[in-house]
Short mmCIF file of C-alpha atoms in Angstrom, two decimals:
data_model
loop_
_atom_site.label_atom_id
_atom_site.label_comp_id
_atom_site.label_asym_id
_atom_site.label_seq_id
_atom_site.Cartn_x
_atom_site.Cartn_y
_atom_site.Cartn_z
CA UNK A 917 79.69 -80.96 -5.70
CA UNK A 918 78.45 -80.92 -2.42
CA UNK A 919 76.92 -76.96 -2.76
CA UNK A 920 75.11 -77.74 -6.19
CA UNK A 921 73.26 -80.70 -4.60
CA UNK A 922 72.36 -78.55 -1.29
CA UNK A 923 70.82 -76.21 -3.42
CA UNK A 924 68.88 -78.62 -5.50
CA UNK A 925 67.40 -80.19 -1.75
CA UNK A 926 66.74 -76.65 -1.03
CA UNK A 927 65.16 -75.48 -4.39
CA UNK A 928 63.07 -79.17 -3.97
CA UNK A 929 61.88 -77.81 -0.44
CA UNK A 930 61.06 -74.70 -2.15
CA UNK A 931 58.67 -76.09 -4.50
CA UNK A 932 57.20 -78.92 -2.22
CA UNK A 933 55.96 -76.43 -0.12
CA UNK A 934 54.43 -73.95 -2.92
CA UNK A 935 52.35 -77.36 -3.81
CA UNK A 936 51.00 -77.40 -0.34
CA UNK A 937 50.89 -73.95 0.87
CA UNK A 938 49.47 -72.29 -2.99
CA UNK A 939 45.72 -72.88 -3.72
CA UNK A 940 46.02 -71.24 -7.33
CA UNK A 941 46.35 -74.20 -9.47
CA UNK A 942 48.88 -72.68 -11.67
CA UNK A 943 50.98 -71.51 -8.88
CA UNK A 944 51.51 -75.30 -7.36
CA UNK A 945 52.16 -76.09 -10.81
CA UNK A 946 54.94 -74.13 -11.19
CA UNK A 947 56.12 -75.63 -7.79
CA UNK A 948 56.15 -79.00 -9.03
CA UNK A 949 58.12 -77.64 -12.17
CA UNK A 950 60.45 -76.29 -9.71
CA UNK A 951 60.99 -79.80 -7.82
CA UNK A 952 61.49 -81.06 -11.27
CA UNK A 953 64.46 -78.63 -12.16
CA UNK A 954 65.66 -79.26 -8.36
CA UNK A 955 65.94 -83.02 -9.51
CA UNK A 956 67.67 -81.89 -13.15
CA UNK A 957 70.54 -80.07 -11.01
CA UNK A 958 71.03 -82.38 -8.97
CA UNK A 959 71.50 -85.32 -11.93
CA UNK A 960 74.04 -82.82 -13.83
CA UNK A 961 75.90 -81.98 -10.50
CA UNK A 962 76.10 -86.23 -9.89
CA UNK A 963 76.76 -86.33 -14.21
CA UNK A 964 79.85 -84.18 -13.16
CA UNK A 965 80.56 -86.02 -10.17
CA UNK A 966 80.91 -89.53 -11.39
CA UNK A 967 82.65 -88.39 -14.79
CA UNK A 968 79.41 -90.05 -16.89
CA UNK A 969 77.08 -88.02 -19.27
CA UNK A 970 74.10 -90.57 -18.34
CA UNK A 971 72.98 -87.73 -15.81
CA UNK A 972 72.93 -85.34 -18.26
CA UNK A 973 71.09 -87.54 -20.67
CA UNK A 974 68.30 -88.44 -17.83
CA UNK A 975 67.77 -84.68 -16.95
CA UNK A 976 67.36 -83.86 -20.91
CA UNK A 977 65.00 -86.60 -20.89
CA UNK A 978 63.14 -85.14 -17.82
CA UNK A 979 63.20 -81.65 -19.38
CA UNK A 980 61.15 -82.85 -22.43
CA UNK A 981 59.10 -85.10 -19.89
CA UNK A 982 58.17 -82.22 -18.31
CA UNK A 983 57.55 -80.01 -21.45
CA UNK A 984 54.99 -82.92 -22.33
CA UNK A 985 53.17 -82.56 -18.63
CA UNK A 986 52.98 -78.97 -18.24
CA UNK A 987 50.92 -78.85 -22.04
CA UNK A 988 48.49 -81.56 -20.54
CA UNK A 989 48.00 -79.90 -17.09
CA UNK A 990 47.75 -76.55 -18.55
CA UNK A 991 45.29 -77.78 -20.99
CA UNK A 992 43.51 -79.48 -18.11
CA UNK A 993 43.61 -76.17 -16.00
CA UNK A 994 41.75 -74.06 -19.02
CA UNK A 995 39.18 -76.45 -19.30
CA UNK A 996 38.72 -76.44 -15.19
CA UNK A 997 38.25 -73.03 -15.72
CA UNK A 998 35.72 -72.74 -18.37
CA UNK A 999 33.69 -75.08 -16.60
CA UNK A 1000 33.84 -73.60 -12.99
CA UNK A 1001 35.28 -69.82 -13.98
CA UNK A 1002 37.93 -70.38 -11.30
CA UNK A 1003 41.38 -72.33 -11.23
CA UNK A 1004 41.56 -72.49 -7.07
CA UNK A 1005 42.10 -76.13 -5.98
CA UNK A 1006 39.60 -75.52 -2.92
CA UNK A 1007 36.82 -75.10 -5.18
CA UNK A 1008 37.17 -78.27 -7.39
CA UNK A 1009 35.53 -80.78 -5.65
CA UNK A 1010 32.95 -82.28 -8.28
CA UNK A 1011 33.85 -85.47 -7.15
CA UNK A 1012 31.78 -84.36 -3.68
CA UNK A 1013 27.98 -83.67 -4.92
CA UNK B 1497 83.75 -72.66 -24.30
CA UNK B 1498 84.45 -74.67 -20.88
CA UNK B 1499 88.12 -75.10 -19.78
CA UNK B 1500 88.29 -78.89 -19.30
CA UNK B 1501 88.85 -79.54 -15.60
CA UNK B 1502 90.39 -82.63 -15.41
CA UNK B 1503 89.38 -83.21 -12.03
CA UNK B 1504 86.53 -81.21 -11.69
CA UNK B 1505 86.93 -80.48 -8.90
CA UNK B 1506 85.08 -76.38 -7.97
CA UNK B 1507 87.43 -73.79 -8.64
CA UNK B 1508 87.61 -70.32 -6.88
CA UNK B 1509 86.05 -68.73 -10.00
CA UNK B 1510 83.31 -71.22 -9.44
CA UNK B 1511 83.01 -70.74 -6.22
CA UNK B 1512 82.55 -67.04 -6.44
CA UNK B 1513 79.80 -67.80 -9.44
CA UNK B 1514 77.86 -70.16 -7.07
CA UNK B 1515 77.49 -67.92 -4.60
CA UNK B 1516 76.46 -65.08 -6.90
CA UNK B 1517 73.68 -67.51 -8.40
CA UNK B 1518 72.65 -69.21 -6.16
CA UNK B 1519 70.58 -66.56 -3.78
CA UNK B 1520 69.15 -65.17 -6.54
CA UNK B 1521 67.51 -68.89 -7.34
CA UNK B 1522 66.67 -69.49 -3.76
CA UNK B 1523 64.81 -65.99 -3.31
CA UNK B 1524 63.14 -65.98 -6.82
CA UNK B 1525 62.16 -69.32 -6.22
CA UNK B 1526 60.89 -68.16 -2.52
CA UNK B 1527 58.47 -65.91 -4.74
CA UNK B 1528 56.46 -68.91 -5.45
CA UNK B 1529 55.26 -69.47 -2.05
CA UNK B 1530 55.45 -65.61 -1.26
CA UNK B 1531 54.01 -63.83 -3.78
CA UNK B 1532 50.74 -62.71 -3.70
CA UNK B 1533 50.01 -62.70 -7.42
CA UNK B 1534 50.62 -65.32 -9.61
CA UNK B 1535 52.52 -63.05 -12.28
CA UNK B 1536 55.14 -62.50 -10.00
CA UNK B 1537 55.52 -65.93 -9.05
CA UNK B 1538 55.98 -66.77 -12.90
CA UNK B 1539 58.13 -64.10 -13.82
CA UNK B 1540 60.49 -65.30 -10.14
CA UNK B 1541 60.39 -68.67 -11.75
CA UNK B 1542 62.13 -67.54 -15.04
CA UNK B 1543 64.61 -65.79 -13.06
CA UNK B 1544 65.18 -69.06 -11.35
CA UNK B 1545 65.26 -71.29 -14.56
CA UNK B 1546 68.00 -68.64 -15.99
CA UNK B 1547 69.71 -69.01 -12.56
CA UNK B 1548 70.24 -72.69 -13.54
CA UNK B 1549 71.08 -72.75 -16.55
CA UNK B 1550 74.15 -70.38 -15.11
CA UNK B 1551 75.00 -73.36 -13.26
CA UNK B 1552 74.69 -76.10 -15.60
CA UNK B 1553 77.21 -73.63 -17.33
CA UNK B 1554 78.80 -74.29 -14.55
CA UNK B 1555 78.94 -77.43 -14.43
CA UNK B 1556 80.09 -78.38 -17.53
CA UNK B 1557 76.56 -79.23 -19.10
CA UNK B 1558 76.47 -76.44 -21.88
CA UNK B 1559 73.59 -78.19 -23.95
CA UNK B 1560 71.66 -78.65 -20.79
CA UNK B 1561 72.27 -74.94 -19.94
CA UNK B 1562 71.00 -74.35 -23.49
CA UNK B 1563 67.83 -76.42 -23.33
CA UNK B 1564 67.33 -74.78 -20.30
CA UNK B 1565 67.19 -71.31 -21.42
CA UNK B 1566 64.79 -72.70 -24.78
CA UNK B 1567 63.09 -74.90 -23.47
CA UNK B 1568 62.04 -73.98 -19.71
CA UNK B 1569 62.06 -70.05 -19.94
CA UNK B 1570 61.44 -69.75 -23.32
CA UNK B 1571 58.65 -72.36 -24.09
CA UNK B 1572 57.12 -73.55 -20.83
CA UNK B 1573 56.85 -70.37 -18.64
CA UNK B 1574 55.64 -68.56 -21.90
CA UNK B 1575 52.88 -71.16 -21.90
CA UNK B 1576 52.14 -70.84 -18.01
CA UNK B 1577 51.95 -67.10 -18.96
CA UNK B 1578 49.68 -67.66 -21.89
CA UNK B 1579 47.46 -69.60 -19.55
CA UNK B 1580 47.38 -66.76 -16.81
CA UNK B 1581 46.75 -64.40 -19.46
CA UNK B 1582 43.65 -66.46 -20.60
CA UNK B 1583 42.50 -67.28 -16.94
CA UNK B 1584 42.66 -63.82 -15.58
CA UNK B 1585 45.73 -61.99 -14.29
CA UNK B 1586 43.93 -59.89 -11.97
CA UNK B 1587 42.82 -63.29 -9.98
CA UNK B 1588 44.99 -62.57 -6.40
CA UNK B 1589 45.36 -66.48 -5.15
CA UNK B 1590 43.33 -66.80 -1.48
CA UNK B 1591 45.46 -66.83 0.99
CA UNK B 1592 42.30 -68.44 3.39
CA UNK B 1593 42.73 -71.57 5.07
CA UNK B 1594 40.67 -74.24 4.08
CA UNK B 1595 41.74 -77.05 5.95
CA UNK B 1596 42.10 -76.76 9.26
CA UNK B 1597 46.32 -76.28 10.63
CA UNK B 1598 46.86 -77.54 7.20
CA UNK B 1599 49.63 -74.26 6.58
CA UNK B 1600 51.40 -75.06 9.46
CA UNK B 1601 51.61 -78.64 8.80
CA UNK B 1602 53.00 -77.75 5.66
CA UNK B 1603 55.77 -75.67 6.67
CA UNK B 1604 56.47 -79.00 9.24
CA UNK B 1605 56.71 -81.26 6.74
CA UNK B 1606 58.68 -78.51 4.66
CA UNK B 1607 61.07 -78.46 7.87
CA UNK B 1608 61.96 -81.69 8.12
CA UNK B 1609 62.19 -82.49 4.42
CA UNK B 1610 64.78 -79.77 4.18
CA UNK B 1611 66.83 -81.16 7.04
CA UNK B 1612 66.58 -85.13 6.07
CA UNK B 1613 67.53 -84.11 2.36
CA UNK B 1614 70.44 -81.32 3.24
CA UNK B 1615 71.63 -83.56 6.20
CA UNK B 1616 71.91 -86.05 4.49
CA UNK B 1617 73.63 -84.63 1.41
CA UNK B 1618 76.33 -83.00 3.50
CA UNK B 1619 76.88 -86.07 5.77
CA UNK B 1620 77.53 -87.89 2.67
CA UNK B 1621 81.67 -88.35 2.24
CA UNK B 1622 81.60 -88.08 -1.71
CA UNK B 1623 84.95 -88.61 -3.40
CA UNK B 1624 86.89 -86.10 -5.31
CA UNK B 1625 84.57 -85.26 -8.24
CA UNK B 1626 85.30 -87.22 -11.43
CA UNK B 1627 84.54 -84.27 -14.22
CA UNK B 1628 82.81 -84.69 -16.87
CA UNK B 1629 85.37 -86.79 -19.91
CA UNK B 1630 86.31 -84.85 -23.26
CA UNK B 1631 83.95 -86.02 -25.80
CA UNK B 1632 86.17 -87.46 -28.59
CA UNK B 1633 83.45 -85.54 -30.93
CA UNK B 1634 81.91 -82.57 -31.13
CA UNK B 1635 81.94 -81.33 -27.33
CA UNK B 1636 79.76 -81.50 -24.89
CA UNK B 1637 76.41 -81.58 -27.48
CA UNK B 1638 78.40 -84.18 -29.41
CA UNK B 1639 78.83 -86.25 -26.01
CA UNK B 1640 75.20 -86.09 -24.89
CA UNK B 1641 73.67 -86.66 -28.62
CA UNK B 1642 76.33 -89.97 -29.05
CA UNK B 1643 74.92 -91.21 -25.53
CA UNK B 1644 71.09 -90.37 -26.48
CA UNK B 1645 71.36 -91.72 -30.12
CA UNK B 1646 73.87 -94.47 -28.73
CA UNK B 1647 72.27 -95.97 -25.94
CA UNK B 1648 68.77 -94.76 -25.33
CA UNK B 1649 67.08 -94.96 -28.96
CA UNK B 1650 64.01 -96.14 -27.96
CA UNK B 1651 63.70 -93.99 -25.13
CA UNK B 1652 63.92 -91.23 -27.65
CA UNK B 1653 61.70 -92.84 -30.15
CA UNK B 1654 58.45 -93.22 -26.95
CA UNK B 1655 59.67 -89.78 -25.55
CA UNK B 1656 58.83 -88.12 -29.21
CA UNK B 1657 55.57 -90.32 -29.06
CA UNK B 1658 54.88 -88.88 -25.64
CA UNK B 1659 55.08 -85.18 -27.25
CA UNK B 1660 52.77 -86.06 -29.72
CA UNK B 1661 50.24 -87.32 -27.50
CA UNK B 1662 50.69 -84.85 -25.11
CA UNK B 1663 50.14 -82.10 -28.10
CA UNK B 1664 46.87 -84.28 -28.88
CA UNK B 1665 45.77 -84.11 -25.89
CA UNK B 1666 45.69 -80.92 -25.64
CA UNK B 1667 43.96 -80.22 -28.46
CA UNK B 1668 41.03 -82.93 -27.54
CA UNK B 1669 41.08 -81.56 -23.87
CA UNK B 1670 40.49 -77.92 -24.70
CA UNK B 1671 38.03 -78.75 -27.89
CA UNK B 1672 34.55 -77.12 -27.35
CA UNK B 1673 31.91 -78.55 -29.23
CA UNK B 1674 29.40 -75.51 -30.64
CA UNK B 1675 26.35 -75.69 -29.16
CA UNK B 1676 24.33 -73.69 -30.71
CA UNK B 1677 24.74 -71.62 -34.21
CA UNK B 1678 28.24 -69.04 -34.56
CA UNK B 1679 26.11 -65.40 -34.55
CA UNK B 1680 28.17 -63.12 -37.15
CA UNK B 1681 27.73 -59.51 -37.48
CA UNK B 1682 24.86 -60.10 -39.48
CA UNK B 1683 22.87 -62.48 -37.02
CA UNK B 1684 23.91 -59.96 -34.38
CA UNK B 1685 22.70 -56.52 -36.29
CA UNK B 1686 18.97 -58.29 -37.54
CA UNK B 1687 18.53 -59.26 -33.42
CA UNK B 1688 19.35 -55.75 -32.53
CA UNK B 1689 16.73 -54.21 -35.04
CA UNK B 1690 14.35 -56.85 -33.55
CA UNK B 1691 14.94 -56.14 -30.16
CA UNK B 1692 14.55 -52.48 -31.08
CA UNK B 1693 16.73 -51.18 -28.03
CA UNK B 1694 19.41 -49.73 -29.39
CA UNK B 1695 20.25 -49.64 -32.93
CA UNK B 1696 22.99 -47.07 -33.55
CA UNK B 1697 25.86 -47.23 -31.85
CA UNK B 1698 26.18 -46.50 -27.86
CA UNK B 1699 27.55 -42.75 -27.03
CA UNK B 1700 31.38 -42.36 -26.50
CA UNK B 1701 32.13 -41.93 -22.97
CA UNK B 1702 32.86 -38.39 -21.70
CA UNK B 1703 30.83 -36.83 -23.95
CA UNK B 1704 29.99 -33.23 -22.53
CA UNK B 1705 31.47 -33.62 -19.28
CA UNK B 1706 34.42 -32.43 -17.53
CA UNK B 1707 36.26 -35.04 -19.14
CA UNK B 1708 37.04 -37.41 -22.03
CA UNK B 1709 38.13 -40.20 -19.96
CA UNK B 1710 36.86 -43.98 -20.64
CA UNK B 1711 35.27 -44.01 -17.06
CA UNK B 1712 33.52 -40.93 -17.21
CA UNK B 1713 30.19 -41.41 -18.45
CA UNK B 1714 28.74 -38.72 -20.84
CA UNK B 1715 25.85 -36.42 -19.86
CA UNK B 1716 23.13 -36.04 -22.47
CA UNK B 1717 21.37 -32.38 -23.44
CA UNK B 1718 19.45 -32.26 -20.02
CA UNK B 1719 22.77 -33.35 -18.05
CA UNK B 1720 21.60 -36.21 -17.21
CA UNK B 1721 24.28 -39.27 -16.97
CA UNK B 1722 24.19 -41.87 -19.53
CA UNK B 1723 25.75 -45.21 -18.00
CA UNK B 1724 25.93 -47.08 -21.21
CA UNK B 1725 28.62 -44.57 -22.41
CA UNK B 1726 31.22 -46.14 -20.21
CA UNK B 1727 32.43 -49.85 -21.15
CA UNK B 1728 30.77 -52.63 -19.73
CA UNK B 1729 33.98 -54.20 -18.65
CA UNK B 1730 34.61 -51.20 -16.67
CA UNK B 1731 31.05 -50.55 -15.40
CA UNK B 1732 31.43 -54.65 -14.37
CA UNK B 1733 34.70 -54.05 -11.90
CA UNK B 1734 32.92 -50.82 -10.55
CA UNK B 1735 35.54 -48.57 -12.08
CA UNK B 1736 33.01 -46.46 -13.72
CA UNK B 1737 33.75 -42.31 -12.14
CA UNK B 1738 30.61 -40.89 -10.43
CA UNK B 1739 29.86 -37.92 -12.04
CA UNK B 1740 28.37 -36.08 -8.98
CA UNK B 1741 29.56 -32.50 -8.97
CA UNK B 1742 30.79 -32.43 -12.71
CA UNK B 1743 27.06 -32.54 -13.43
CA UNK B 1744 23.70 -31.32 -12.86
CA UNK B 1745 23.41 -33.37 -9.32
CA UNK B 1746 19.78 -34.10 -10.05
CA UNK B 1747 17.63 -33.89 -12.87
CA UNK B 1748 13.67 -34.42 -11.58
CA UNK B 1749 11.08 -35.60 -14.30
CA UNK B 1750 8.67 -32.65 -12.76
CA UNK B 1751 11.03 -29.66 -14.26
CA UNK B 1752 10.93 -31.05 -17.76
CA UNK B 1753 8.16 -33.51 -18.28
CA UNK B 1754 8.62 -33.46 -21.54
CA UNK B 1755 12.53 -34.69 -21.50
CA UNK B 1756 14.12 -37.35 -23.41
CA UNK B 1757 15.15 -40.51 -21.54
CA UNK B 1758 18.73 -40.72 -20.17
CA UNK B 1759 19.67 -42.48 -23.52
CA UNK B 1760 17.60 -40.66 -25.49
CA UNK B 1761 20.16 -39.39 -27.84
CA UNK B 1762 20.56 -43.07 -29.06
CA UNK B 1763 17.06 -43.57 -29.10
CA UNK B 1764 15.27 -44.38 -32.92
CA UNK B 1765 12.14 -43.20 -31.87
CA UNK B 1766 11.92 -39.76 -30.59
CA UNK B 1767 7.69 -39.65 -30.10
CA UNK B 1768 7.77 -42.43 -26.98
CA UNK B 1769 9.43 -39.57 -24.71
CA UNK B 1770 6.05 -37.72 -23.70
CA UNK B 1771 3.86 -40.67 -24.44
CA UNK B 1772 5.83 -42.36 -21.38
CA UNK B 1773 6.41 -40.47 -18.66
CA UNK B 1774 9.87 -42.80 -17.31
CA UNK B 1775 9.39 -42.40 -13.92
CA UNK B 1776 11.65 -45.20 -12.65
CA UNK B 1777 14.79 -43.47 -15.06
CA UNK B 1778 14.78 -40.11 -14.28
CA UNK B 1779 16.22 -40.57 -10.31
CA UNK B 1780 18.13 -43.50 -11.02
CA UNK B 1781 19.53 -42.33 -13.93
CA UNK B 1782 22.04 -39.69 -12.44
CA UNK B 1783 22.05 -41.21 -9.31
CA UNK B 1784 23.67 -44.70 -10.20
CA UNK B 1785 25.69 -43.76 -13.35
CA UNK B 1786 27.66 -47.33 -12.81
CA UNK B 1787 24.47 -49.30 -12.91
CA UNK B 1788 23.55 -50.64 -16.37
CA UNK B 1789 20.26 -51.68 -15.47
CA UNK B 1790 18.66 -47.77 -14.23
CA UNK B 1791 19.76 -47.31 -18.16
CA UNK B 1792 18.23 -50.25 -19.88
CA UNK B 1793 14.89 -49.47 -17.78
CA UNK B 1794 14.16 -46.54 -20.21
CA UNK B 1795 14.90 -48.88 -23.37
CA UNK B 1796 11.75 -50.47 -22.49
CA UNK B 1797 9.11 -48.48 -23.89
CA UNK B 1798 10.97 -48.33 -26.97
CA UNK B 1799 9.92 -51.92 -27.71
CA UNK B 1800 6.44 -50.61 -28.30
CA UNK B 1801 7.77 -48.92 -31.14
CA UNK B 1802 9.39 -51.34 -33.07
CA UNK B 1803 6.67 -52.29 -35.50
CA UNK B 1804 7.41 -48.49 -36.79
CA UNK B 1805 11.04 -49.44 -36.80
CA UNK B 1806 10.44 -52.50 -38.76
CA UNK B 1807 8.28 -50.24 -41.11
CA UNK B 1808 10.85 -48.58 -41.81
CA UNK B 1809 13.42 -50.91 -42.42
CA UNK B 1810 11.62 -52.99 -44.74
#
């Protein structure tokens, strides 16, 4: 199992860096999508690993999780936008003024 | 659909199918940080999310694999492209640096999270893999629905709740209250009579000129250019064609001082063109065909009109 879960770290790397590097707010939010999906291999791989469908069950459970928190962010993201006309994460800084 | 392994253990075939996947996740997934625009980065990350679903194929999770596929590429990334469609595609992220060294502090910390997690997952003795057990019912689907329903109802009851309020809070979140009064055709045509500026239609683009082309503006009977003819969205990005020599280069109020404004074929009133001489149109006019404001100058003295055009209306 050892490949499946060196991919996960690596597809995990992958998307912790897009949240840090990216200043489009969509684009880091696909990142953390991708960390998320990095953690769902990595719980089937261990499902498959230890013989027990509880992984699979917890990365199903992550899946609709995430379905849930990419319709709120996105929401949040059009709203940003008609406010400000721009979805860069440099430029929101409301809290500042 | 899946041979049952009984020790799960990866086969050859598996092998092989790893390494076929797996690059193609890693460097569509690379396209996040890479790409430049944010469509490509989306349409990488479906090519990823299809990637994995291969290997929950793989790995013996064929509902997983299916969710996957439905929910991930065919729900979420839809709605990430939905939201790029409504925000702008042609927005290029800025690749400036805000924060001071904050890049290459990033790709540090990137660094050393990939070697604590991959060092530490390939130091790690794990024992021969189990495999996942034969449901007694139903499969793999049957498996994972007896442990959901089984053991985790009320997860399952608060993670449906979660949906809904997640679906509600969308709604509330991108609810815009109306301000002021919804303007229908009708509200829209009586201010346009009012204003008097332009009543009929604008002219189609390309009109007379070399072309028929969106971008090419349309010349009216004296050649001059009318910049109205072209759309505003292109005349906004600049993509509006210069008509320069596909027209009469310059059109000087002294030869005709009679002429018609630049949008004079649109005009209502025909008697304000010798009554006003336009002298800020005339060189502006062919001059600056992508400028919308050398062709709403000339509107002006049409306002003086519009108790004639009201006249006439009522």
């Amino acid at each position: 199992m050892t490949p499946y879960i060196v991919l996960s770290a690596v597809l995990f790397v992958i998307g912790a860096t897009t949240v840090l590097v990216r200043r489009g707010a969509i684009v880091a939010f696909m990142g953390i999508e991708l960390m998320l999906n990095a953690a769902n291999l990595a719980f089937v791989a261990f499902a498959r690993q230890n013989g027990d469908l509880n992984g699979q069950v917890i990365a199903f459970f992550v899946m609709v999780v995430a379905a849930a928190e990419v319709v709120v962010g996105l929401a949040i993201i059009v709203s940003l936008f008609r406010a400000r006309r721009t979805v860069s994460v440099d430029d929101e800084n409301l809290l500042r003024h | 659909m899946i041979p049952d392994v009984a020790d799960g253990a990866m086969s050859s075939a598996e092998w092989v199918l790893f390494w076929v996947v797996a690059p193609i996740a890693v460097v569509a997934a690379s396209a996040l940080i890479f790409a430049r625009r944010a469509v490509t980065a989306t349409i990488c990350m479906v090519a990823t999310m299809v990637c994995l679903a291969v290997l929950y194929v793989a790995l013996d999770a064929p509902f997983l694999a299916m969710a996957q596929v439905v929910v991930y590429t065919g729900a979420i990334m839809m709605l990430f492209i939905f939201v790029l469609m409504l925000v702008g595609v042609d927005v290029a992220d800025s690749f400036t640096e805000t924060i001071r060294g904050q890049r290459v502090a990033s790709v540090v910390f990137s660094l050393g999270l990939a070697a604590v997690l991959i060092g530490a997952v390939a130091r790690a003795a794990l024992p021969d893999p189990a495999g996942i057990p034969a449901s007694p019912s139903g499969g793999n689907p049957g498996g994972v629905a007896a442990v959901i329903f089984g053991d985790y109802p009320f997860t399952l009851e608060l993670v449906g709740t979660l949906l809904i309020t997640a679906a509600l809070g969308a709604v509330v979140m991108t609810h815009r209250v109306r301000l002021t009064p919804r303007r229908g055709q009708r509200e829209l045509s009586i201010a346009r009579v009012k204003a008097g500026t332009q009543v009929t239609p604008l002219p189609a683009p390309g009109v007379y000129a070399g072309r028929n082309a969106a971008d090419v503006p349309a010349l009216d009977a004296m050649g001059g250019v009318i910049a109205t003819s072209v759309p505003e969205s292109l005349r906004a990005r600049g993509q509006a064609q210069q008509i320069g020599a596909a027209a009469q280069p310059a059109f000087d109020a002294a030869q005709a001082p009679s002429a018609l404004p630049p949008s004079a074929p649109a005009d209502p009133a025909p008697s304000d063109g010798p009554a006003e001489p336009d002298e800020p149109a005339e060189p502006d006019g062919p001059a600056e065909p992508a400028e919308s404001d050398s062709a709403a100058e000339p509107d002006e003295p049409a306002a003086a009109d519009t108790p004639a055009d009201e006249g006439g209306e009522e």
